[in-house]
Short mmCIF file of C-alpha atoms (C1' of nucleotides) in Angstrom, two decimals:
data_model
loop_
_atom_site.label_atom_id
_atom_site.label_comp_id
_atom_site.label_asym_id
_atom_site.label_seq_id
_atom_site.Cartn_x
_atom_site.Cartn_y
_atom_site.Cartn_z
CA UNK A 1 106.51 70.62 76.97
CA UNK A 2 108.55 73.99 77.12
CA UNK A 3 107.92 74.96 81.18
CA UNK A 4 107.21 79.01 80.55
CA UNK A 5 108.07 79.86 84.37
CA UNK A 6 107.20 83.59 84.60
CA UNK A 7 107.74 85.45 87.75
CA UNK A 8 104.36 86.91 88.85
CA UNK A 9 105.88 90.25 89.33
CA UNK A 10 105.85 90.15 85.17
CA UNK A 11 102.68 89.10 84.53
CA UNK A 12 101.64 91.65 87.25
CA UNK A 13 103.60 94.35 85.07
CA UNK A 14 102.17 92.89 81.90
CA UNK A 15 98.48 93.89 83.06
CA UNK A 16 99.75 97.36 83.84
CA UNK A 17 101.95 97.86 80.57
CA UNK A 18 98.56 96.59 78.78
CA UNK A 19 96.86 99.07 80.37
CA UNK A 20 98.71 101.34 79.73
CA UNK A 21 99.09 100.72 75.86
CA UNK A 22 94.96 100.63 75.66
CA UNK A 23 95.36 104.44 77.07
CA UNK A 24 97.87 105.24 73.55
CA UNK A 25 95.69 103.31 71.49
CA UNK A 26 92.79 105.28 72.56
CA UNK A 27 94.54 108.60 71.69
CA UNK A 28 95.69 107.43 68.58
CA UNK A 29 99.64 106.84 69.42
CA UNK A 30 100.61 104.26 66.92
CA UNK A 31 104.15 102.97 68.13
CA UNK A 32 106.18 103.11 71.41
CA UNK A 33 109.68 102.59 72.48
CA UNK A 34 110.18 100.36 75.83
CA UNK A 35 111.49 103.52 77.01
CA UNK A 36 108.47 105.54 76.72
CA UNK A 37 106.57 102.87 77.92
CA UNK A 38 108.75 102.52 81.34
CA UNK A 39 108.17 105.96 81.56
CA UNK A 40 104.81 106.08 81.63
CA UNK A 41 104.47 102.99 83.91
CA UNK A 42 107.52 103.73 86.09
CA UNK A 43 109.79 101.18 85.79
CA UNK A 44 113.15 100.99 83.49
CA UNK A 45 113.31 100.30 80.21
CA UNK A 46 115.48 97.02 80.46
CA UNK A 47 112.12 95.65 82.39
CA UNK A 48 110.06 96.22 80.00
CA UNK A 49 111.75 94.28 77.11
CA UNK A 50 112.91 91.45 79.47
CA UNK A 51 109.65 91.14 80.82
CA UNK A 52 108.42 91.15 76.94
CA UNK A 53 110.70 88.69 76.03
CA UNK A 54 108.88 86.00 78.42
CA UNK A 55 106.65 85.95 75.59
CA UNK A 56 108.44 86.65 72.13
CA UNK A 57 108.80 89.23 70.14
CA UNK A 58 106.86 91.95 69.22
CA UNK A 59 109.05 94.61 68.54
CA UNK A 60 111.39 96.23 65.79
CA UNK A 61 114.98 97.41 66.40
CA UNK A 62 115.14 100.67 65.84
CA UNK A 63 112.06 101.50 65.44
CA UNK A 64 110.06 100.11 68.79
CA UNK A 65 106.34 98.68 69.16
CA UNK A 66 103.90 98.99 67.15
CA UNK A 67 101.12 100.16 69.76
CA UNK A 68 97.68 98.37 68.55
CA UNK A 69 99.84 94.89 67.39
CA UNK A 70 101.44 94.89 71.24
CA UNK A 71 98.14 95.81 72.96
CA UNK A 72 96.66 92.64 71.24
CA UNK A 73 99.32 90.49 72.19
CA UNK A 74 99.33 91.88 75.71
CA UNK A 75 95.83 90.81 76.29
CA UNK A 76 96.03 87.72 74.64
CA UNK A 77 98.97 86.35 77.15
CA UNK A 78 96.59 87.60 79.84
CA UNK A 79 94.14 85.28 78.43
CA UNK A 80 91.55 88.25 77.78
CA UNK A 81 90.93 87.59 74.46
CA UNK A 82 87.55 85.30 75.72
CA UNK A 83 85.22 86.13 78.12
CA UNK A 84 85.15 85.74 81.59
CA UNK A 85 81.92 85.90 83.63
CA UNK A 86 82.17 86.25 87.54
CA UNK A 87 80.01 85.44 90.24
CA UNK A 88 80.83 87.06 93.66
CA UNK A 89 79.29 85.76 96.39
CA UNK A 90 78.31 88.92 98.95
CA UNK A 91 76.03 91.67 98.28
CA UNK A 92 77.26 93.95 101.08
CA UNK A 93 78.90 97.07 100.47
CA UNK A 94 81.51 95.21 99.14
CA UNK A 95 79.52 92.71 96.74
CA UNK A 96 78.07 95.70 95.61
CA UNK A 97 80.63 97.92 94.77
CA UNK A 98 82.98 95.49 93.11
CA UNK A 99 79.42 94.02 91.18
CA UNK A 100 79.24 97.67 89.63
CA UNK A 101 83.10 98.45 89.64
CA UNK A 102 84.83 99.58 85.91
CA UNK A 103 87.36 97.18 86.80
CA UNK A 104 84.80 94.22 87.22
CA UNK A 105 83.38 94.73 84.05
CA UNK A 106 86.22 95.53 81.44
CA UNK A 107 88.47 94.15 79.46
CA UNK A 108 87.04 90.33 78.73
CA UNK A 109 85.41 90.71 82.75
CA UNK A 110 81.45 90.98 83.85
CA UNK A 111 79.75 90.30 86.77
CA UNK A 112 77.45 87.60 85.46
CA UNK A 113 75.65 86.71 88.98
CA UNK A 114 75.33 87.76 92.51
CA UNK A 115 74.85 85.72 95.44
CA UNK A 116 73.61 85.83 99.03
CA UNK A 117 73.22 83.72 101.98
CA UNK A 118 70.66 86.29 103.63
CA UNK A 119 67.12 85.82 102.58
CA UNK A 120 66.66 89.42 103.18
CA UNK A 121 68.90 90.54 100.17
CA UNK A 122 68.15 87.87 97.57
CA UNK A 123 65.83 89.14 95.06
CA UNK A 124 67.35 92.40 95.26
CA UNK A 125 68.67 94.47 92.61
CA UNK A 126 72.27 95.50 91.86
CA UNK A 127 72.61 97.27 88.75
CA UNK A 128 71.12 94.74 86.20
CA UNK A 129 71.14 92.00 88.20
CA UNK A 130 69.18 90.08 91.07
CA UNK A 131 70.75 88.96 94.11
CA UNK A 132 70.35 84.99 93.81
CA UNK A 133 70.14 82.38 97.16
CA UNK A 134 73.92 80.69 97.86
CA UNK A 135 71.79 77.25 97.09
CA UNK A 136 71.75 78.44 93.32
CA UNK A 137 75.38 78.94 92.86
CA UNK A 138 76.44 75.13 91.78
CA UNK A 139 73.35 75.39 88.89
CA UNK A 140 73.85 79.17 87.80
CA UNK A 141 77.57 78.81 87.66
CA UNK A 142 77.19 76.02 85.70
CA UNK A 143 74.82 76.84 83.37
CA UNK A 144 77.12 80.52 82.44
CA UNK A 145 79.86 78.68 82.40
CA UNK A 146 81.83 80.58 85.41
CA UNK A 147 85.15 79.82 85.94
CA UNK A 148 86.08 82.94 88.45
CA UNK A 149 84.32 83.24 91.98
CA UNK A 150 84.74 86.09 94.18
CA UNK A 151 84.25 86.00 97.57
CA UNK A 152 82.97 88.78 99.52
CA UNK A 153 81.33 87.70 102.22
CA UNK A 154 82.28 87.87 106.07
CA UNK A 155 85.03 85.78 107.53
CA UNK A 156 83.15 83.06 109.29
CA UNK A 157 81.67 82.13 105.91
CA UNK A 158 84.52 82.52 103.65
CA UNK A 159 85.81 78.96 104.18
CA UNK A 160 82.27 77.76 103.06
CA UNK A 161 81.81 79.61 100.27
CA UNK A 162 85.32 78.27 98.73
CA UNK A 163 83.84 74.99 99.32
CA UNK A 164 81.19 75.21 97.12
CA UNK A 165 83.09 77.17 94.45
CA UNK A 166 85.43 74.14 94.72
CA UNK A 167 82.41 71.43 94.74
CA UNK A 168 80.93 73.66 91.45
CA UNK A 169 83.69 73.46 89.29
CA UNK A 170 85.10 77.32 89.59
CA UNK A 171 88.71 76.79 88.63
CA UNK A 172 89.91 80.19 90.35
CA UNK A 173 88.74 82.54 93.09
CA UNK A 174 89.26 85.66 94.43
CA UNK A 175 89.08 85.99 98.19
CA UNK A 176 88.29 89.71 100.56
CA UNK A 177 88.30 87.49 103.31
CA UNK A 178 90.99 88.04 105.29
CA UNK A 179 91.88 84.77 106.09
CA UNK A 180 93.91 81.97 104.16
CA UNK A 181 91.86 80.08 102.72
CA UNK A 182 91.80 75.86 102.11
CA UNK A 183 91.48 75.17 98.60
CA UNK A 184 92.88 71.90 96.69
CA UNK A 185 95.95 72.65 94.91
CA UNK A 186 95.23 73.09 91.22
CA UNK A 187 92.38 75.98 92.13
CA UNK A 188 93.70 79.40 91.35
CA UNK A 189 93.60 81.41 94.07
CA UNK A 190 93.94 85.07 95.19
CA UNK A 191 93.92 87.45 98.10
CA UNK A 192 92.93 90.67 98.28
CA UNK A 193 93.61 92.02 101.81
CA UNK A 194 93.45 95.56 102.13
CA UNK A 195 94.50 95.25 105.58
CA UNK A 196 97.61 94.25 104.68
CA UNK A 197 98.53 96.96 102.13
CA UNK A 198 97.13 99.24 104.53
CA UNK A 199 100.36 97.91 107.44
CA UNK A 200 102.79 98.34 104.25
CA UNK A 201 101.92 101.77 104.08
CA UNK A 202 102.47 101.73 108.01
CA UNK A 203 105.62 100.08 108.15
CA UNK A 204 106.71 102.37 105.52
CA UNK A 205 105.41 105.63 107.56
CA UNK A 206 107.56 104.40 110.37
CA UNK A 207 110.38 103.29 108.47
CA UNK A 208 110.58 106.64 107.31
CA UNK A 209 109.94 108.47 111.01
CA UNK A 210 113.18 106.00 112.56
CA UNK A 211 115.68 107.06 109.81
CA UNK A 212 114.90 110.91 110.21
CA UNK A 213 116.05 110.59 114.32
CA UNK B 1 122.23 103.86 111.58
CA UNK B 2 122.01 100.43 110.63
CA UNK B 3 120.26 100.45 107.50
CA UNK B 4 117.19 97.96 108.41
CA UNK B 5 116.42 96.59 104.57
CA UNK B 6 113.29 94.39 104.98
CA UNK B 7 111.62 93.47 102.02
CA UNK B 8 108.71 94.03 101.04
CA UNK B 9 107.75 90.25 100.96
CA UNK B 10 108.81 90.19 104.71
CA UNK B 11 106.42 92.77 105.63
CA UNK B 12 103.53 91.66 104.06
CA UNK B 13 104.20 88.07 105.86
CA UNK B 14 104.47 89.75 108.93
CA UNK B 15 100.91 91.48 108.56
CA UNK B 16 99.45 87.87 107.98
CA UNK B 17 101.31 86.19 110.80
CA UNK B 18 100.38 89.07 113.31
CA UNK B 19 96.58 88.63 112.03
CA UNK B 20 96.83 84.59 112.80
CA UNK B 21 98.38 85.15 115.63
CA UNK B 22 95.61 87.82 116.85
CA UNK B 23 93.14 84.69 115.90
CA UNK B 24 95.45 82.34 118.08
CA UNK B 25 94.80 84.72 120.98
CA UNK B 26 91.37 84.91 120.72
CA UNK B 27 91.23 81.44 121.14
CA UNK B 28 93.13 81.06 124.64
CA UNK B 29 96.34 79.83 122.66
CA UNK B 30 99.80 80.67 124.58
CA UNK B 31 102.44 79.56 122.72
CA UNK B 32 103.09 78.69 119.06
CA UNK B 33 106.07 77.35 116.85
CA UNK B 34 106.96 78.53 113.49
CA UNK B 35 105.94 75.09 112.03
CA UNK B 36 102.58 75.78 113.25
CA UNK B 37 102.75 79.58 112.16
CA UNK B 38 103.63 78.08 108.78
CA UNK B 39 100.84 75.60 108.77
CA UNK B 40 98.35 78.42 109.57
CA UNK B 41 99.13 80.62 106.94
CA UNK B 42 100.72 78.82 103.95
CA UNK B 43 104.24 79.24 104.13
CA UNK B 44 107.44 77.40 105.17
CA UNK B 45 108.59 77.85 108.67
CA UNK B 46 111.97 78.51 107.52
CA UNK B 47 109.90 81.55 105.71
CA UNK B 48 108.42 82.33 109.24
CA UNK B 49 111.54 82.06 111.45
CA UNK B 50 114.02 84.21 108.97
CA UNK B 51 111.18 87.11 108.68
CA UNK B 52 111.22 86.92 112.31
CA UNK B 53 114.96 87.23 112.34
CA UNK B 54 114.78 90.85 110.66
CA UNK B 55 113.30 92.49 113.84
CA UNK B 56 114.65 90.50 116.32
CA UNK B 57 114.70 87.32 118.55
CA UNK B 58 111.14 86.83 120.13
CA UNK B 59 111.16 82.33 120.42
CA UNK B 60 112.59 80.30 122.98
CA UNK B 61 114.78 77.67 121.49
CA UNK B 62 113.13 73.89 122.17
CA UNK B 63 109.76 75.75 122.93
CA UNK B 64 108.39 78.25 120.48
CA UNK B 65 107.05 81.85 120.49
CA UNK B 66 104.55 82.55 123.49
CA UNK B 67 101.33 83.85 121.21
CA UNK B 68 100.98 87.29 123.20
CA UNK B 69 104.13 88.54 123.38
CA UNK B 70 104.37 87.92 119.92
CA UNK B 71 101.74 89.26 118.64
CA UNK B 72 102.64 92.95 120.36
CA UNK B 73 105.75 92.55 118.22
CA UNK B 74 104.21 92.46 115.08
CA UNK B 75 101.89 95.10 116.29
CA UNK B 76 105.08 97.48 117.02
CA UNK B 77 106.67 96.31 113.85
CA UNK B 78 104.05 97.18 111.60
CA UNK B 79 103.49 100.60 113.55
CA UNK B 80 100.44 99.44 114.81
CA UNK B 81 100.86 100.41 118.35
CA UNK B 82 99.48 103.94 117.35
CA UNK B 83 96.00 105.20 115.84
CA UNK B 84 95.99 105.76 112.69
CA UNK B 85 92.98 107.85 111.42
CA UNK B 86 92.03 107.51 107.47
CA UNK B 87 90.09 109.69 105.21
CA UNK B 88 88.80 108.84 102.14
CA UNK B 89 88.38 110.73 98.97
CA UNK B 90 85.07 109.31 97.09
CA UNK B 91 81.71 108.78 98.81
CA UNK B 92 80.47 105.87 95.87
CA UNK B 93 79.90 102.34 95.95
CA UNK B 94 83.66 101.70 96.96
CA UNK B 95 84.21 104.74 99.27
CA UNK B 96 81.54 103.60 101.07
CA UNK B 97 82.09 99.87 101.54
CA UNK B 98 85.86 100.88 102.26
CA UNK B 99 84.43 103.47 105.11
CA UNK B 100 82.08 101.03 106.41
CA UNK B 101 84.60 98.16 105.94
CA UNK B 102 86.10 95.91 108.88
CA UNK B 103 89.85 95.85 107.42
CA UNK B 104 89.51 100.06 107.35
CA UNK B 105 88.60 100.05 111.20
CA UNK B 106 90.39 98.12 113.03
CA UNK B 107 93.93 97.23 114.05
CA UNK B 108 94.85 100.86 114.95
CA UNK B 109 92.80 101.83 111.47
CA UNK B 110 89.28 104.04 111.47
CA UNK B 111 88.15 105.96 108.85
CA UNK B 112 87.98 109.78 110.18
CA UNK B 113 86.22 111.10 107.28
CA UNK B 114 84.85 111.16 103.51
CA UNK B 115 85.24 113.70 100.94
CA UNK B 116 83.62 113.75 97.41
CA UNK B 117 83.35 115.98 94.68
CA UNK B 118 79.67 115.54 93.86
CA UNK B 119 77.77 118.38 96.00
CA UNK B 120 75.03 116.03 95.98
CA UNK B 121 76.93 113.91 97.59
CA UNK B 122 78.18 116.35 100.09
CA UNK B 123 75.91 116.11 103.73
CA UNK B 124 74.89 112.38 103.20
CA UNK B 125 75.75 109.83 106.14
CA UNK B 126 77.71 107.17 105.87
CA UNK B 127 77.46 105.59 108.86
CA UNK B 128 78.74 107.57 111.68
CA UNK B 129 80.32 109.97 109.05
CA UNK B 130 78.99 112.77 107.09
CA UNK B 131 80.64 113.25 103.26
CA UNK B 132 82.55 116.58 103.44
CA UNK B 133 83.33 118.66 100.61
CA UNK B 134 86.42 118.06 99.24
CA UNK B 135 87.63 121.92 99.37
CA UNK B 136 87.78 120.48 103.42
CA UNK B 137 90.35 118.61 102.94
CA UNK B 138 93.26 120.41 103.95
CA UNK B 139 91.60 121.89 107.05
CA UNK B 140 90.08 118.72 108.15
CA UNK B 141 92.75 116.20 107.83
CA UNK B 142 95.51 118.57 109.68
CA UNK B 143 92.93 118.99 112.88
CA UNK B 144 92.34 115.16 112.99
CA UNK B 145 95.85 114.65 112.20
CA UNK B 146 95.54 112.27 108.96
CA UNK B 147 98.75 110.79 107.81
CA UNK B 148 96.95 107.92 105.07
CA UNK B 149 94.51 109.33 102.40
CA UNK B 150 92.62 106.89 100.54
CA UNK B 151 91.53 107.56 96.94
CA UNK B 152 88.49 106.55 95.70
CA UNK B 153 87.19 108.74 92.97
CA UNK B 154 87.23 107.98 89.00
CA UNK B 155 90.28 107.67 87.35
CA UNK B 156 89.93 111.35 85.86
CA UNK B 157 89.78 112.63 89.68
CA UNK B 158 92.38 110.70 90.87
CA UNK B 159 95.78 112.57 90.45
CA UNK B 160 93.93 115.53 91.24
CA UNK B 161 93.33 114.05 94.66
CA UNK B 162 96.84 113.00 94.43
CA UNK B 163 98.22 116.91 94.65
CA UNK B 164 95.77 117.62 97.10
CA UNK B 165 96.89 115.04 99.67
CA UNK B 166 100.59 115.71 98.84
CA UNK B 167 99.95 119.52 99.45
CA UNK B 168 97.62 118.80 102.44
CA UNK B 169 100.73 116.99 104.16
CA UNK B 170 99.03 113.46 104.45
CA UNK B 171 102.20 111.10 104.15
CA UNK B 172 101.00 107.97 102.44
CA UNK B 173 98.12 107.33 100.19
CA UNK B 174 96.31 103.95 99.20
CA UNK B 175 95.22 104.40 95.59
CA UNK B 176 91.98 102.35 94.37
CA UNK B 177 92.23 104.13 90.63
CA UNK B 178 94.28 101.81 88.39
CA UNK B 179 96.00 104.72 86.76
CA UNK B 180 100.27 105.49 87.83
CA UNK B 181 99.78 108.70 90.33
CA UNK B 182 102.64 111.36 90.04
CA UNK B 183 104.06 111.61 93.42
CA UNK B 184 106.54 113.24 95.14
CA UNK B 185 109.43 110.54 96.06
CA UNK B 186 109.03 110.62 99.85
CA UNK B 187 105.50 109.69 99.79
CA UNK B 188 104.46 106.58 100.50
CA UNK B 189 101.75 105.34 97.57
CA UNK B 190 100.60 101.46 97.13
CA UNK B 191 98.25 100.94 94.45
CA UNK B 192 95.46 98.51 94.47
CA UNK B 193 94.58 97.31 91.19
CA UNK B 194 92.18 94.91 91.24
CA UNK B 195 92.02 94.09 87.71
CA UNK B 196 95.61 93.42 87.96
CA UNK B 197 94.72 90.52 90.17
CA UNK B 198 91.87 89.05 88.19
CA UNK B 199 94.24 89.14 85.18
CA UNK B 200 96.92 87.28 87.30
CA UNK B 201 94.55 84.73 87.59
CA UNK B 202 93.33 84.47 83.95
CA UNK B 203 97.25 84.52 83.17
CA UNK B 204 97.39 81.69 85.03
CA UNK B 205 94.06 79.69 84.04
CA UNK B 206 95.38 80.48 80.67
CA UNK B 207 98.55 78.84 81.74
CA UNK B 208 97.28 75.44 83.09
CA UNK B 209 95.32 74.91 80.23
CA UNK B 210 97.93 75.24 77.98
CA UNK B 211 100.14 72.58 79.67
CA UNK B 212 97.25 70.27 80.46
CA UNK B 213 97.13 70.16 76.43
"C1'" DT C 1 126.26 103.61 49.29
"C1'" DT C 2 127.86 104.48 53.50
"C1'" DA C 3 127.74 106.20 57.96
"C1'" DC C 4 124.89 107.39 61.84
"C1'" DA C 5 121.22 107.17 65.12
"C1'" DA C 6 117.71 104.66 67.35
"C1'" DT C 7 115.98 100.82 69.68
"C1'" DT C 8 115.23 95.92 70.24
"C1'" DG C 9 116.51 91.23 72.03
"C1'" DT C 10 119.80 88.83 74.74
"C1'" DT C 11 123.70 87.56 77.40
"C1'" DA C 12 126.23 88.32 81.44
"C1'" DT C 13 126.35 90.29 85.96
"C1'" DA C 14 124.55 91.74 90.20
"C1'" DA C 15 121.19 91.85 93.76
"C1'" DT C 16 117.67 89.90 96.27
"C1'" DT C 17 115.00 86.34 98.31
"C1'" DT C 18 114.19 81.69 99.63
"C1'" DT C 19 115.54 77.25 101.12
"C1'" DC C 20 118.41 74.20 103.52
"C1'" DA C 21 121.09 72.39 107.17
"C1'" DC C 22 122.77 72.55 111.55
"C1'" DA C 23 124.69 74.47 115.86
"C1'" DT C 24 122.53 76.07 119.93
"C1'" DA C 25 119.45 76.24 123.72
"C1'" DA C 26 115.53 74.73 126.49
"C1'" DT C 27 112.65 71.09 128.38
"C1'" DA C 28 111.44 66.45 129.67
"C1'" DA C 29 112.44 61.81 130.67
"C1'" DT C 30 115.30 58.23 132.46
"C1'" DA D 1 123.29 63.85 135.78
"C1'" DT D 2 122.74 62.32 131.31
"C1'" DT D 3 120.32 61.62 127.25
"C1'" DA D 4 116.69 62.50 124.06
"C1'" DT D 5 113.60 65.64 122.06
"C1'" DT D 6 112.03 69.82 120.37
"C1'" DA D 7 112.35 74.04 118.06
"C1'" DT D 8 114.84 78.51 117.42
"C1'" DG D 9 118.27 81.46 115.07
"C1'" DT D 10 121.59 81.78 111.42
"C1'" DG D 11 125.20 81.14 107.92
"C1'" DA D 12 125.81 79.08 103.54
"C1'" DA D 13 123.85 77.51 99.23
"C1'" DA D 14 120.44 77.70 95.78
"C1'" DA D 15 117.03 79.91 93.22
"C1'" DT D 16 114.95 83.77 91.51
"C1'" DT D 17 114.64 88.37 89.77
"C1'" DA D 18 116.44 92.73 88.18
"C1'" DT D 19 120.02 95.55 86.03
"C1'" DA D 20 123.42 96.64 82.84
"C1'" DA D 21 125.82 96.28 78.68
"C1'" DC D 22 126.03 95.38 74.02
"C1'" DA D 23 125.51 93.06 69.49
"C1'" DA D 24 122.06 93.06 65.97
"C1'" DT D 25 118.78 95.25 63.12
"C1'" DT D 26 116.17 98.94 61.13
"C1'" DG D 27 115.49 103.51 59.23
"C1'" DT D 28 117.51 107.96 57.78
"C1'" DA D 29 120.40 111.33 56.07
"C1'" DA D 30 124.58 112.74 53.81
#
DNA sequence: TTACAATTGTTATAATTTTCACATAATAAT
DNA sequence: ATTATTATGTGAAAATTATAACAATTGTAA
């Protein structure tokens, strides 16, 4: 078997470039050059086609992309050409705002369930959809077929709620917690920690303040 | 001036250790090795001592790092040792999770206000806050002495927001809309996208099932 | 036709980041 | 005192990622 080892940073740039090319289709742009398309992203032109080239080809020399043909192929390598149903555990502010977030439910995503430990918010509404008990989460998840957990929920729970993704058969998660989290090796897992983009931007800030002495 | 290139991994590692080690301290801990560090957050302690190594010397050969002194380092590092008052453009579902949100008020954060648009919107509380009209802005972040604006409006907003910060003379922005902001260079911008990171994980679902074939 | 311009795909080069290995220093034990 | 043990800090090697340069291919215009 043919190990395709790409770096994260180009999938990561894939998603944006995709993006990006569902913007032109939208307004009707038919073909792109890799240099319009670094332009528009913000990265160079030689990126663009290497980061392509992980992948094949989809372009024409002297001529460039064809915008609708690439867009397809961009979401297909992102594996977005199926659906994929969440469940986010947490119906705080957060559970709440990602449950009804554009980004959540796009492009092959949809918040399919919400779950709570407190017996105070189940059976509440968000959106479309009723705030289920954390005891339901093995049978619902099952039963839609979710293979994407997010967990939203307060540190001193996190741990436990990756359990039981793990125990139901989620394949990947996506953790707010703060925390690293103990999963078994072959689960797909990502942070989101706004904390620490938030001490980039500081570093940077003061970076910045030392150089100008 | 030495020229103090860090990258941007680095940081980012240093934001998680100084978080662990703020955890460590809770718990009556004194002293730490980088194998442990490691251990705690997923990452070789080669990885731990040689990020280290770009700020300084702060173990004791044959003993470790005492857990204290420590973590003030990364607090200094990451420019922590200072307030840091946020506002945030966008009173919805995210604004207000974000305002209300542990990672966005603490460690030297705390969101100092909320702007939106939407007059209707204007005048409600968000916890201690109340949503200020965005024509504020300017006036508003200069007397509390913002330096990070945080967008949280719809994409069609967003670059708007973008000017307004620039012209206000906030110095860094954290961008929720997944659309490339036009900034001036010396600003300090970090996107997050969080479709980007549910894609990175369908990439790589996507991925295993192919070579499990 | 032929030459020219545009733009991809790819190879080679450079830069960056991570891993490894070990000399060095501190502590504890004999 | 001497030896053994532990764990840091760092220089060198390896791996990864990005950049640059260019040959190859297509379309166009003379």
């Amino acid at each position: 078997m043919k190990t395709l080892r790409v770096p994260e940073a180009t999938v990561t740039r894939m998603s944006i470039y995709s993006r990006f090319l569902e913007r032109l289709d939208r307004n009707g742009m038919t073909t792109i050059s890799s240099n319009e398309i670094a332009d528009g992203v913000g990265v160079s032109p030689a990126q663009v086609r290497k980061d392509l080239a992980y992948f094949g080809e989809f372009g024409t020399r002297g001529v460039g992309y064809n915008v609708q043909t690439l867009l397809k192929y961009t979401l297909k390598i992102l594996g977005l050409n199926q659906a994929w149903p969440l469940a986010i555990v947490g119906s705080g502010n957060l559970g709440q705002a990602l449950s009804t977030s554009r980004g959540f439910n796009a492009r092959g995503f949809r918040v399919a369930c919400v779950f709570d430990y407190d017996a105070k918010r189940v059976g509440k509404r968000i959106g479309q959809l009723l705030v289920q008990p954390i005891a339901q989460f093995p049978e619902l998840t099952r039963k839609e077929n979710i293979r994407i957990g997010v967990i939203a929920v307060r540190n001193s729970l996190a741990q436990e709620v990756a359990n039981i993704m793990v125990q139901s058969g989620v394949q990947s998660i996506l953790n707010f917690a703060p925390i690293t989290l103990r999963v078994p090796a072959d689960m797909e897992i990502r942070n989101v920690d706004l904390s620490i983009t938030l001490e980039l931007l500081t570093f940077n800030v003061g970076l910045k303040a030392a150089q100008s002495l």
